[in-house]
Amino acid sequence: NAGVTQTPKFRILKIGQSMTLQCTQDMNHNYMYWYRQDPGMGLKLIYYSVGAGITDKGEVPNGYNVSRSTTEDFPLRLELAAPSQTSVYFCASSYEGPGGRNEQFFGPGTRLTVL
Amino acid sequence: GDSVTQMEGPVTLSEEAFLTINCTYTATGYPSLFWYVQYPGEGLQLLLKATKADDKGSNKGFEATYRKETTSFHLEKGSVQVSDSAVYFCALSDGGSGSRLTFGEGTQLTVNP
């Protein structure tokens, strides 16, 4: 299993540009999450999904959109990039339900810079 | 709302030294508590967890005990190695589910040979 994969690894955007961060998991997990990690800070939850077709806002959703059309994929969309969105973005997934181990599995991250 | 506070870093130790990283939390109900580790250039990995009061989580020589009376979950290791150099995050999940983790700020640990 590849686990949680994210693309791209690095990206530089100009202010006002848009982009989609891709996230895929092959563990058949029902829950998926997007976090951002700012320097010297913990992770903040942007959006999460409890299953295909169901998404909800986290702590810092402004400026982002998500969709979950399949169990495997959970892309994060930035519509009008701003310097405040410069951060490292992590996708994660977990299985919640009978037999679940309460563990989130993280991807390697995408480092985004907005200039 | 829920919150997690970790001791300020960075922490620098010599190999074989004793490690303690303090973590305290504020939450309603009975949260599950976690320690995650992030090695350079990688995503976070679960190090250990505890789901109820007085539980002790342990893994790779690291331990942490869920103390409800002091709302703490301090991470300890008796003898650190250079390979333990990483950032350590304390986190909680309210209600015992793995969803919606609240993270502390992270503590950078550097172990010198």
Coordinates of N, CA and C in Angstrom, one line a residue:
Chain A
N1 N 0.8 -1.2 0.0 CA 0.0 0.0 0.0 C 0.9 1.3 0.0
A2 N 0.5 2.2 -0.8 CA 1.2 3.5 -0.8 C 0.8 4.4 0.4
G3 N -0.3 4.1 1.0 CA -0.8 5.0 2.1 C -1.5 6.2 1.6
V4 N -1.0 7.4 2.1 CA -1.6 8.7 1.7 C -0.6 9.4 0.8
T5 N -0.9 9.7 -0.4 CA 0.0 10.4 -1.3 C -0.6 11.8 -1.6
Q6 N 0.4 12.7 -1.8 CA 0.0 14.1 -2.1 C 0.8 14.6 -3.3
T7 N 0.2 15.4 -4.1 CA 0.9 16.1 -5.2 C 0.4 17.5 -5.3
P8 N 1.2 18.5 -5.7 CA 2.7 18.3 -5.8 C 3.4 18.4 -4.5
K9 N 4.7 18.2 -4.5 CA 5.5 18.3 -3.2 C 5.7 19.8 -2.9
F10 N 6.0 20.6 -4.0 CA 6.3 22.0 -3.8 C 5.5 22.8 -4.9
R11 N 5.2 24.0 -4.6 CA 4.5 24.9 -5.6 C 4.7 26.3 -5.1
I12 N 5.0 27.2 -6.1 CA 5.0 28.6 -5.9 C 3.9 29.2 -6.7
L13 N 3.0 30.0 -6.1 CA 1.9 30.7 -6.8 C 2.1 32.2 -6.7
K14 N 1.5 32.8 -7.7 CA 1.4 34.3 -7.6 C 0.0 34.6 -6.9
I15 N 0.0 35.8 -6.3 CA -1.3 36.3 -5.7 C -2.4 36.2 -6.7
G16 N -3.5 35.7 -6.3 CA -4.7 35.6 -7.2 C -4.8 34.4 -8.1
Q17 N -3.7 33.6 -8.2 CA -3.8 32.4 -8.9 C -4.6 31.3 -8.2
S18 N -5.0 30.3 -8.9 CA -5.7 29.2 -8.2 C -4.9 27.9 -8.5
M19 N -5.2 26.9 -7.6 CA -4.6 25.6 -7.8 C -5.3 24.6 -7.0
T20 N -5.1 23.3 -7.3 CA -5.7 22.2 -6.6 C -4.6 21.3 -6.0
L21 N -4.6 21.1 -4.7 CA -3.7 20.1 -4.1 C -4.4 18.7 -4.1
Q22 N -3.7 17.8 -4.6 CA -4.3 16.4 -4.7 C -3.9 15.6 -3.5
C23 N -4.9 14.7 -3.1 CA -4.6 13.8 -2.1 C -5.4 12.5 -2.4
T24 N -4.7 11.4 -2.3 CA -5.2 10.0 -2.5 C -4.8 9.1 -1.5
Q25 N -5.7 8.2 -1.0 CA -5.4 7.2 0.0 C -5.9 5.8 -0.6
D26 N -5.1 4.8 -0.3 CA -5.5 3.5 -0.8 C -5.7 2.5 0.3
M27 N -6.2 3.0 1.4 CA -6.4 2.2 2.6 C -7.9 2.0 2.9
N28 N -8.7 2.5 2.0 CA -10.2 2.4 2.1 C -10.7 3.0 3.4
H29 N -10.0 4.1 3.8 CA -10.4 4.9 4.9 C -11.7 5.7 4.6
N30 N -12.6 5.8 5.6 CA -13.8 6.6 5.3 C -13.6 8.1 5.6
Y31 N -12.7 8.4 6.6 CA -12.5 9.8 7.0 C -11.2 10.3 6.3
M32 N -11.3 11.6 5.8 CA -10.1 12.3 5.2 C -10.1 13.7 5.7
Y33 N -8.9 14.3 5.8 CA -8.7 15.6 6.4 C -7.7 16.4 5.6
W34 N -7.8 17.7 5.7 CA -6.8 18.6 5.3 C -6.3 19.5 6.4
Y35 N -5.0 19.6 6.6 CA -4.5 20.5 7.6 C -3.5 21.4 7.0
R36 N -3.2 22.6 7.6 CA -2.1 23.4 7.3 C -1.2 23.6 8.5
Q37 N 0.1 23.7 8.2 CA 1.1 23.8 9.3 C 1.9 25.0 9.0
D38 N 1.7 26.0 9.8 CA 2.5 27.3 9.7 C 3.8 27.1 10.6
P39 N 4.9 27.8 10.2 CA 6.1 27.7 10.9 C 6.0 27.9 12.4
G40 N 6.5 26.9 13.2 CA 6.5 27.0 14.6 C 5.1 26.8 15.2
M41 N 4.2 26.3 14.4 CA 2.8 26.1 14.9 C 2.4 24.7 14.8
G42 N 1.3 24.3 15.5 CA 0.7 23.0 15.3 C -0.1 23.0 14.0
L43 N -0.7 21.9 13.7 CA -1.5 21.7 12.6 C -2.9 22.3 12.9
K44 N -3.5 23.0 11.9 CA -4.8 23.5 12.0 C -5.7 22.8 10.9
L45 N -6.9 22.3 11.3 CA -7.8 21.6 10.4 C -8.5 22.6 9.5
I46 N -8.4 22.3 8.2 CA -9.0 23.2 7.2 C -10.4 22.6 6.9
Y47 N -10.5 21.4 6.4 CA -11.7 20.7 6.0 C -11.5 19.2 6.4
Y48 N -12.7 18.6 6.5 CA -12.6 17.1 6.6 C -13.8 16.5 6.0
S49 N -13.8 15.2 5.8 CA -14.8 14.4 5.1 C -15.0 13.1 5.8
V50 N -16.3 12.8 6.1 CA -16.6 11.5 6.8 C -17.0 10.4 5.8
G51 N -17.0 10.7 4.5 CA -17.3 9.7 3.5 C -17.5 10.4 2.2
A52 N -17.6 9.6 1.1 CA -17.8 10.2 -0.2 C -19.1 11.0 -0.2
G53 N -19.0 12.3 -0.8 CA -20.1 13.2 -0.9 C -20.4 14.0 0.4
I54 N -19.6 13.8 1.4 CA -19.9 14.5 2.7 C -18.6 15.3 3.1
T55 N -18.7 16.6 3.2 CA -17.5 17.4 3.7 C -18.0 18.4 4.8
D56 N -17.1 18.8 5.6 CA -17.4 19.8 6.6 C -16.2 20.7 6.9
K57 N -16.5 21.9 7.4 CA -15.5 22.9 7.7 C -14.8 22.5 9.0
G58 N -13.5 22.8 9.0 CA -12.7 22.7 10.2 C -12.5 24.0 10.8
E59 N -11.3 24.2 11.4 CA -11.0 25.4 12.1 C -10.7 26.6 11.3
V60 N -10.1 26.4 10.1 CA -9.6 27.5 9.2 C -10.0 27.3 7.8
P61 N -11.3 27.3 7.4 CA -11.7 26.9 6.1 C -11.7 28.1 5.1
N62 N -11.6 29.3 5.5 CA -11.7 30.4 4.6 C -10.7 30.5 3.5
G63 N -11.1 30.6 2.3 CA -10.1 30.7 1.2 C -9.9 29.3 0.5
Y64 N -10.6 28.3 1.0 CA -10.4 26.9 0.5 C -11.7 26.3 0.2
N65 N -11.7 25.3 -0.7 CA -12.8 24.5 -1.0 C -12.4 23.0 -1.2
V66 N -13.3 22.1 -0.9 CA -13.0 20.7 -1.1 C -14.1 20.0 -1.7
S67 N -13.9 18.8 -2.2 CA -14.9 17.9 -2.7 C -14.5 16.4 -2.4
R68 N -15.4 15.5 -2.3 CA -15.1 14.1 -2.1 C -16.0 13.3 -2.9
S69 N -15.6 13.1 -4.1 CA -16.5 12.3 -5.1 C -16.2 10.8 -5.0
T70 N -15.1 10.4 -4.5 CA -14.7 9.0 -4.3 C -14.2 8.8 -2.9
T71 N -14.1 7.6 -2.4 CA -13.5 7.3 -1.1 C -12.0 7.6 -1.1
E72 N -11.4 7.4 -2.3 CA -9.9 7.5 -2.3 C -9.4 9.0 -2.4
D73 N -10.1 9.9 -3.0 CA -9.6 11.2 -3.4 C -10.2 12.3 -2.6
F74 N -9.4 13.3 -2.2 CA -9.9 14.4 -1.4 C -9.1 15.7 -1.8
P75 N -9.4 16.3 -2.9 CA -8.6 17.4 -3.4 C -9.0 18.7 -2.6
L76 N -8.0 19.6 -2.5 CA -8.2 20.9 -1.8 C -8.0 22.0 -2.8
R77 N -8.9 22.9 -3.0 CA -8.8 23.9 -4.0 C -8.6 25.3 -3.3
L78 N -7.6 26.0 -3.9 CA -7.4 27.4 -3.5 C -7.8 28.2 -4.7
E79 N -8.8 29.1 -4.5 CA -9.3 29.8 -5.7 C -8.6 31.1 -6.0
L80 N -8.3 31.9 -5.0 CA -7.6 33.2 -5.1 C -6.4 33.2 -4.1
A81 N -5.3 32.7 -4.5 CA -4.2 32.6 -3.6 C -3.8 33.9 -3.0
A82 N -3.5 33.9 -1.7 CA -3.1 35.0 -0.9 C -1.8 34.7 -0.1
P83 N -0.9 35.6 0.2 CA 0.3 35.3 0.9 C 0.0 34.6 2.2
S84 N -1.1 34.9 2.9 CA -1.5 34.2 4.1 C -1.7 32.7 4.0
Q85 N -1.8 32.3 2.7 CA -1.9 30.8 2.5 C -0.6 30.1 2.3
T86 N 0.5 30.8 2.4 CA 1.8 30.2 2.4 C 1.9 29.3 3.6
S87 N 2.1 28.0 3.4 CA 2.1 27.1 4.5 C 2.5 25.7 3.9
V88 N 2.6 24.7 4.8 CA 2.7 23.3 4.4 C 1.4 22.6 4.7
Y89 N 0.9 22.0 3.6 CA -0.4 21.4 3.7 C -0.3 19.9 3.8
F90 N -1.0 19.3 4.8 CA -1.0 17.9 5.0 C -2.4 17.3 4.8
C91 N -2.4 16.2 4.1 CA -3.7 15.4 4.0 C -3.5 14.2 4.9
A92 N -4.6 13.8 5.5 CA -4.6 12.6 6.3 C -5.9 11.8 6.2
S93 N -5.8 10.6 6.6 CA -7.0 9.7 6.5 C -7.1 8.8 7.7
S94 N -8.3 8.3 8.0 CA -8.4 7.4 9.1 C -9.7 6.6 8.9
Y95 N -9.7 5.4 9.6 CA -10.9 4.6 9.5 C -11.6 4.8 10.9
E96 N -12.8 5.2 10.8 CA -13.6 5.4 12.0 C -14.8 4.5 12.0
G97 N -14.9 3.7 13.0 CA -16.0 2.7 13.0 C -15.6 1.5 13.8
P98 N -16.4 0.4 13.7 CA -16.0 -0.9 14.4 C -14.6 -1.3 14.0
G99 N -13.8 -1.6 15.0 CA -12.5 -2.0 14.7 C -11.5 -0.9 14.4
G100 N -12.0 0.3 14.4 CA -11.1 1.4 14.1 C -10.0 1.6 15.2
R101 N -8.8 2.1 14.8 CA -7.8 2.2 15.8 C -7.5 3.7 16.2
N102 N -8.4 4.6 15.9 CA -8.2 6.0 16.3 C -6.9 6.5 15.8
E103 N -6.4 6.2 14.6 CA -5.2 6.7 14.1 C -5.3 7.4 12.8
Q104 N -4.8 8.6 12.7 CA -4.8 9.3 11.4 C -3.4 9.0 10.7
F105 N -3.5 8.7 9.4 CA -2.3 8.5 8.6 C -2.1 9.7 7.7
F106 N -0.9 10.3 7.8 CA -0.6 11.5 7.1 C 0.2 11.3 5.8
G107 N -0.1 12.2 4.8 CA 0.8 12.2 3.6 C 2.0 13.0 3.9
P108 N 2.9 13.1 2.9 CA 4.2 13.8 3.1 C 4.2 15.3 3.1
G109 N 3.1 15.8 2.6 CA 2.9 17.3 2.7 C 3.2 17.9 1.3
T110 N 2.6 19.1 1.1 CA 2.8 20.0 0.0 C 3.2 21.4 0.6
R111 N 4.4 21.8 0.1 CA 4.9 23.1 0.6 C 4.5 24.2 -0.4
L112 N 3.6 25.1 0.0 CA 3.1 26.1 -0.9 C 3.6 27.5 -0.5
T113 N 4.1 28.2 -1.5 CA 4.5 29.6 -1.3 C 3.7 30.5 -2.2
V114 N 3.1 31.6 -1.7 CA 2.3 32.5 -2.5 C 3.1 33.9 -2.4
L115 N 3.5 34.3 -3.6 CA 4.3 35.6 -3.7 C 3.5 36.7 -4.4
Chain B
G1 N -13.3 26.2 23.8 CA -13.0 25.0 22.9 C -11.8 24.2 23.4
D2 N -11.5 23.1 22.7 CA -10.4 22.3 23.1 C -9.1 23.0 22.8
S3 N -8.1 22.7 23.6 CA -6.8 23.2 23.3 C -5.7 22.3 23.9
V4 N -4.5 22.4 23.4 CA -3.4 21.6 23.8 C -2.2 22.6 23.9
T5 N -1.5 22.5 25.1 CA -0.3 23.3 25.3 C 0.9 22.5 25.5
Q6 N 2.0 22.7 24.8 CA 3.2 21.9 24.9 C 4.3 22.9 25.5
M7 N 5.3 22.2 26.1 CA 6.4 23.0 26.6 C 7.1 23.7 25.4
E8 N 7.6 24.8 25.6 CA 8.3 25.6 24.6 C 9.6 24.9 24.2
G9 N 9.9 24.9 22.9 CA 11.2 24.3 22.5 C 12.1 25.4 22.0
P10 N 13.1 25.1 21.2 CA 13.5 23.7 21.0 C 14.3 23.1 22.2
V11 N 14.3 21.7 22.2 CA 15.0 21.0 23.2 C 16.2 20.3 22.6
T12 N 17.4 20.5 23.2 CA 18.6 19.9 22.7 C 19.2 19.0 23.9
L13 N 19.4 17.8 23.5 CA 20.0 16.8 24.5 C 21.2 16.1 23.9
S14 N 21.9 15.5 24.8 CA 23.0 14.6 24.4 C 22.4 13.2 24.4
E15 N 23.0 12.3 23.5 CA 22.6 11.0 23.4 C 22.6 10.3 24.8
E16 N 21.6 9.5 25.1 CA 21.4 8.7 26.3 C 20.8 9.6 27.4
A17 N 20.6 10.8 27.2 CA 19.9 11.7 28.2 C 18.5 11.3 28.4
F18 N 17.9 11.7 29.5 CA 16.4 11.5 29.8 C 15.6 12.6 29.1
L19 N 14.5 12.3 28.5 CA 13.7 13.2 27.9 C 12.3 13.4 28.5
T20 N 11.9 14.6 28.7 CA 10.5 14.9 29.1 C 10.0 16.0 28.3
I21 N 8.9 15.8 27.6 CA 8.2 16.9 26.9 C 6.8 17.1 27.5
N22 N 6.6 18.2 28.1 CA 5.3 18.4 28.8 C 4.2 18.8 27.9
C23 N 3.0 18.2 28.2 CA 1.8 18.5 27.4 C 0.6 18.6 28.4
T24 N -0.1 19.7 28.3 CA -1.4 19.8 29.1 C -2.5 20.1 28.2
Y25 N -3.7 19.8 28.6 CA -4.8 20.0 27.6 C -6.0 20.6 28.4
T26 N -6.9 21.2 27.6 CA -8.2 21.6 28.0 C -9.3 21.0 27.1
A27 N -10.2 20.3 27.6 CA -11.3 19.7 26.8 C -12.5 19.4 27.6
T28 N -13.6 19.4 26.9 CA -14.9 18.9 27.6 C -14.9 17.4 27.4
G29 N -15.6 16.8 28.3 CA -15.8 15.3 28.2 C -14.5 14.6 28.5
Y30 N -14.3 13.5 27.8 CA -13.2 12.6 28.0 C -12.4 12.3 26.7
P31 N -11.4 13.2 26.5 CA -10.8 13.1 25.2 C -9.8 11.9 25.1
S32 N -9.5 11.5 23.9 CA -8.3 10.6 23.7 C -7.1 11.5 23.5
L33 N -5.9 11.0 23.9 CA -4.7 11.8 23.8 C -3.7 11.1 22.9
F34 N -2.9 11.8 22.2 CA -2.0 11.3 21.2 C -0.6 12.0 21.3
W35 N 0.4 11.3 20.9 CA 1.7 11.9 20.6 C 2.0 11.5 19.1
Y36 N 2.2 12.5 18.3 CA 2.7 12.3 16.9 C 4.1 12.8 16.8
V37 N 4.9 12.2 15.9 CA 6.2 12.6 15.6 C 6.4 12.9 14.1
Q38 N 7.1 13.9 13.9 CA 7.4 14.4 12.5 C 8.9 14.4 12.3
Y39 N 9.4 13.5 11.4 CA 10.8 13.5 11.1 C 11.0 14.5 9.9
P40 N 12.2 15.0 9.8 CA 12.5 16.0 8.8 C 12.0 15.6 7.4
G41 N 11.2 16.5 6.8 CA 10.7 16.3 5.4 C 9.6 15.3 5.3
E42 N 9.1 14.8 6.4 CA 8.0 13.8 6.3 C 6.7 14.3 7.0
G43 N 5.7 13.5 6.8 CA 4.4 13.8 7.4 C 4.4 13.2 8.9
L44 N 3.4 13.5 9.6 CA 3.3 13.0 11.0 C 3.0 11.6 11.1
Q45 N 3.6 10.9 12.1 CA 3.3 9.5 12.4 C 2.8 9.4 13.8
L46 N 1.9 8.5 14.0 CA 1.4 8.3 15.4 C 2.5 7.6 16.2
L47 N 2.9 8.1 17.3 CA 3.9 7.6 18.2 C 3.3 6.7 19.3
L48 N 2.3 7.2 20.0 CA 1.5 6.5 21.0 C 0.2 7.2 21.3
K49 N -0.6 6.5 22.0 CA -1.9 7.1 22.4 C -2.4 6.5 23.7
A50 N -3.4 7.2 24.3 CA -4.1 6.7 25.4 C -5.6 7.2 25.4
T51 N -6.5 6.3 25.6 CA -7.9 6.7 25.4 C -8.7 6.9 26.7
K52 N -8.1 6.6 27.8 CA -8.9 6.9 29.1 C -7.9 7.2 30.2
A53 N -8.4 7.8 31.3 CA -7.6 8.2 32.4 C -6.8 7.0 32.9
D54 N -5.5 7.3 33.3 CA -4.5 6.4 33.9 C -4.0 5.4 32.8
D55 N -4.5 5.4 31.6 CA -3.8 4.6 30.6 C -2.4 5.1 30.3
K56 N -1.5 4.1 30.0 CA -0.2 4.5 29.6 C 0.0 4.0 28.2
G57 N 0.4 5.0 27.3 CA 0.7 4.6 25.9 C 2.2 4.5 25.9
S58 N 2.7 3.5 25.0 CA 4.1 3.3 24.9 C 4.5 2.8 23.5
N59 N 5.7 3.2 23.1 CA 6.1 2.8 21.7 C 7.6 3.2 21.6
K60 N 8.4 2.4 21.1 CA 9.8 2.7 20.7 C 10.6 3.3 21.9
G61 N 10.2 2.9 23.1 CA 10.9 3.4 24.3 C 10.3 4.7 24.9
F62 N 9.3 5.3 24.2 CA 8.6 6.4 24.7 C 7.4 6.0 25.5
E63 N 7.1 6.8 26.5 CA 5.9 6.5 27.3 C 5.2 7.8 27.6
A64 N 3.9 7.7 27.8 CA 3.1 8.9 28.3 C 1.9 8.3 29.0
T65 N 1.6 9.0 30.2 CA 0.4 8.5 31.0 C -0.6 9.6 31.0
Y66 N -1.9 9.2 30.8 CA -3.1 10.0 30.7 C -3.4 10.4 32.2
R67 N -3.2 11.6 32.6 CA -3.4 12.1 34.0 C -4.6 13.0 33.9
K68 N -5.8 12.6 34.3 CA -7.0 13.4 34.2 C -7.0 14.5 35.3
E69 N -6.4 14.1 36.5 CA -6.4 15.1 37.6 C -5.6 16.3 37.3
T70 N -4.5 16.1 36.5 CA -3.7 17.3 36.2 C -3.8 17.7 34.7
T71 N -4.8 17.1 34.0 CA -5.0 17.3 32.6 C -3.7 17.3 31.8
S72 N -2.9 16.2 32.0 CA -1.6 16.2 31.3 C -1.3 14.9 30.6
F73 N -0.4 14.9 29.7 CA 0.0 13.7 29.0 C 1.5 13.9 28.6
H74 N 2.4 13.9 29.5 CA 3.8 14.2 29.3 C 4.5 13.1 28.6
L75 N 5.3 13.4 27.6 CA 6.1 12.3 26.9 C 7.4 12.1 27.6
E76 N 7.8 10.9 27.8 CA 9.1 10.6 28.4 C 9.9 9.5 27.7
K77 N 11.2 9.6 27.7 CA 12.0 8.5 27.2 C 13.3 8.4 28.1
G78 N 13.7 7.3 28.5 CA 14.8 7.1 29.4 C 16.1 7.4 28.8
S79 N 16.3 7.1 27.6 CA 17.6 7.3 26.9 C 17.4 7.6 25.5
V80 N 17.6 8.9 25.1 CA 17.3 9.2 23.7 C 18.5 8.9 22.8
Q81 N 18.2 8.8 21.5 CA 19.2 8.5 20.5 C 19.2 9.6 19.5
V82 N 20.2 9.7 18.7 CA 20.3 10.7 17.6 C 19.1 10.6 16.7
S83 N 18.7 9.3 16.5 CA 17.6 9.1 15.5 C 16.2 9.6 16.1
D84 N 16.2 10.0 17.3 CA 14.9 10.5 17.9 C 14.7 12.0 17.6
S85 N 15.7 12.6 17.0 CA 15.6 14.0 16.6 C 14.5 14.2 15.6
A86 N 13.5 15.0 16.0 CA 12.3 15.2 15.3 C 11.4 16.3 16.0
V87 N 10.3 16.6 15.4 CA 9.3 17.4 16.1 C 8.2 16.6 16.6
Y88 N 7.9 16.8 17.9 CA 6.9 16.0 18.6 C 5.6 16.8 18.9
F89 N 4.5 16.3 18.5 CA 3.2 17.0 18.7 C 2.3 16.2 19.6
C90 N 1.8 16.9 20.6 CA 0.7 16.4 21.5 C -0.6 16.7 20.8
A91 N -1.6 15.9 20.9 CA -2.9 16.1 20.3 C -4.0 15.5 21.1
L92 N -5.2 16.0 20.9 CA -6.3 15.3 21.5 C -7.5 15.2 20.6
S93 N -8.3 14.3 20.8 CA -9.6 14.1 20.1 C -10.7 14.0 21.0
D94 N -11.6 14.9 21.0 CA -12.7 14.9 22.0 C -13.7 13.8 21.6
G95 N -14.1 13.1 22.6 CA -15.2 12.0 22.4 C -14.6 10.7 22.0
G96 N -13.3 10.6 22.0 CA -12.7 9.3 21.8 C -12.5 8.8 20.3
S97 N -12.9 9.7 19.4 CA -12.8 9.3 18.0 C -11.5 9.9 17.4
G98 N -11.0 9.3 16.3 CA -9.8 9.8 15.7 C -10.1 11.0 14.9
S99 N -11.3 11.5 14.8 CA -11.6 12.6 13.9 C -11.3 13.9 14.7
R100 N -11.1 15.0 13.9 CA -10.9 16.4 14.5 C -9.9 16.4 15.6
L101 N -8.7 16.1 15.3 CA -7.6 16.3 16.2 C -7.3 17.8 16.4
T102 N -7.0 18.1 17.7 CA -6.5 19.4 18.1 C -5.0 19.2 18.5
F103 N -4.1 20.0 17.8 CA -2.7 19.8 18.0 C -2.1 20.9 18.9
G104 N -1.1 20.5 19.7 CA -0.2 21.5 20.3 C 0.7 22.1 19.3
E105 N 1.6 23.0 19.7 CA 2.4 23.8 18.8 C 3.6 22.9 18.3
G106 N 3.9 21.8 18.9 CA 5.1 21.0 18.5 C 6.3 21.4 19.3
T107 N 7.1 20.4 19.5 CA 8.4 20.6 20.2 C 9.5 20.0 19.4
Q108 N 10.5 20.8 19.0 CA 11.6 20.4 18.2 C 12.6 19.8 19.2
L109 N 13.0 18.5 18.9 CA 14.0 17.8 19.7 C 15.2 17.5 18.8
T110 N 16.4 17.9 19.3 CA 17.6 17.6 18.7 C 18.5 16.8 19.7
V111 N 19.0 15.7 19.2 CA 19.8 14.9 20.0 C 21.2 14.8 19.4
N112 N 22.2 15.3 20.2 CA 23.6 15.3 19.7 C 24.4 14.1 20.1
P113 N 25.3 13.5 19.3 CA 26.0 12.4 19.6 C 27.0 12.7 20.8

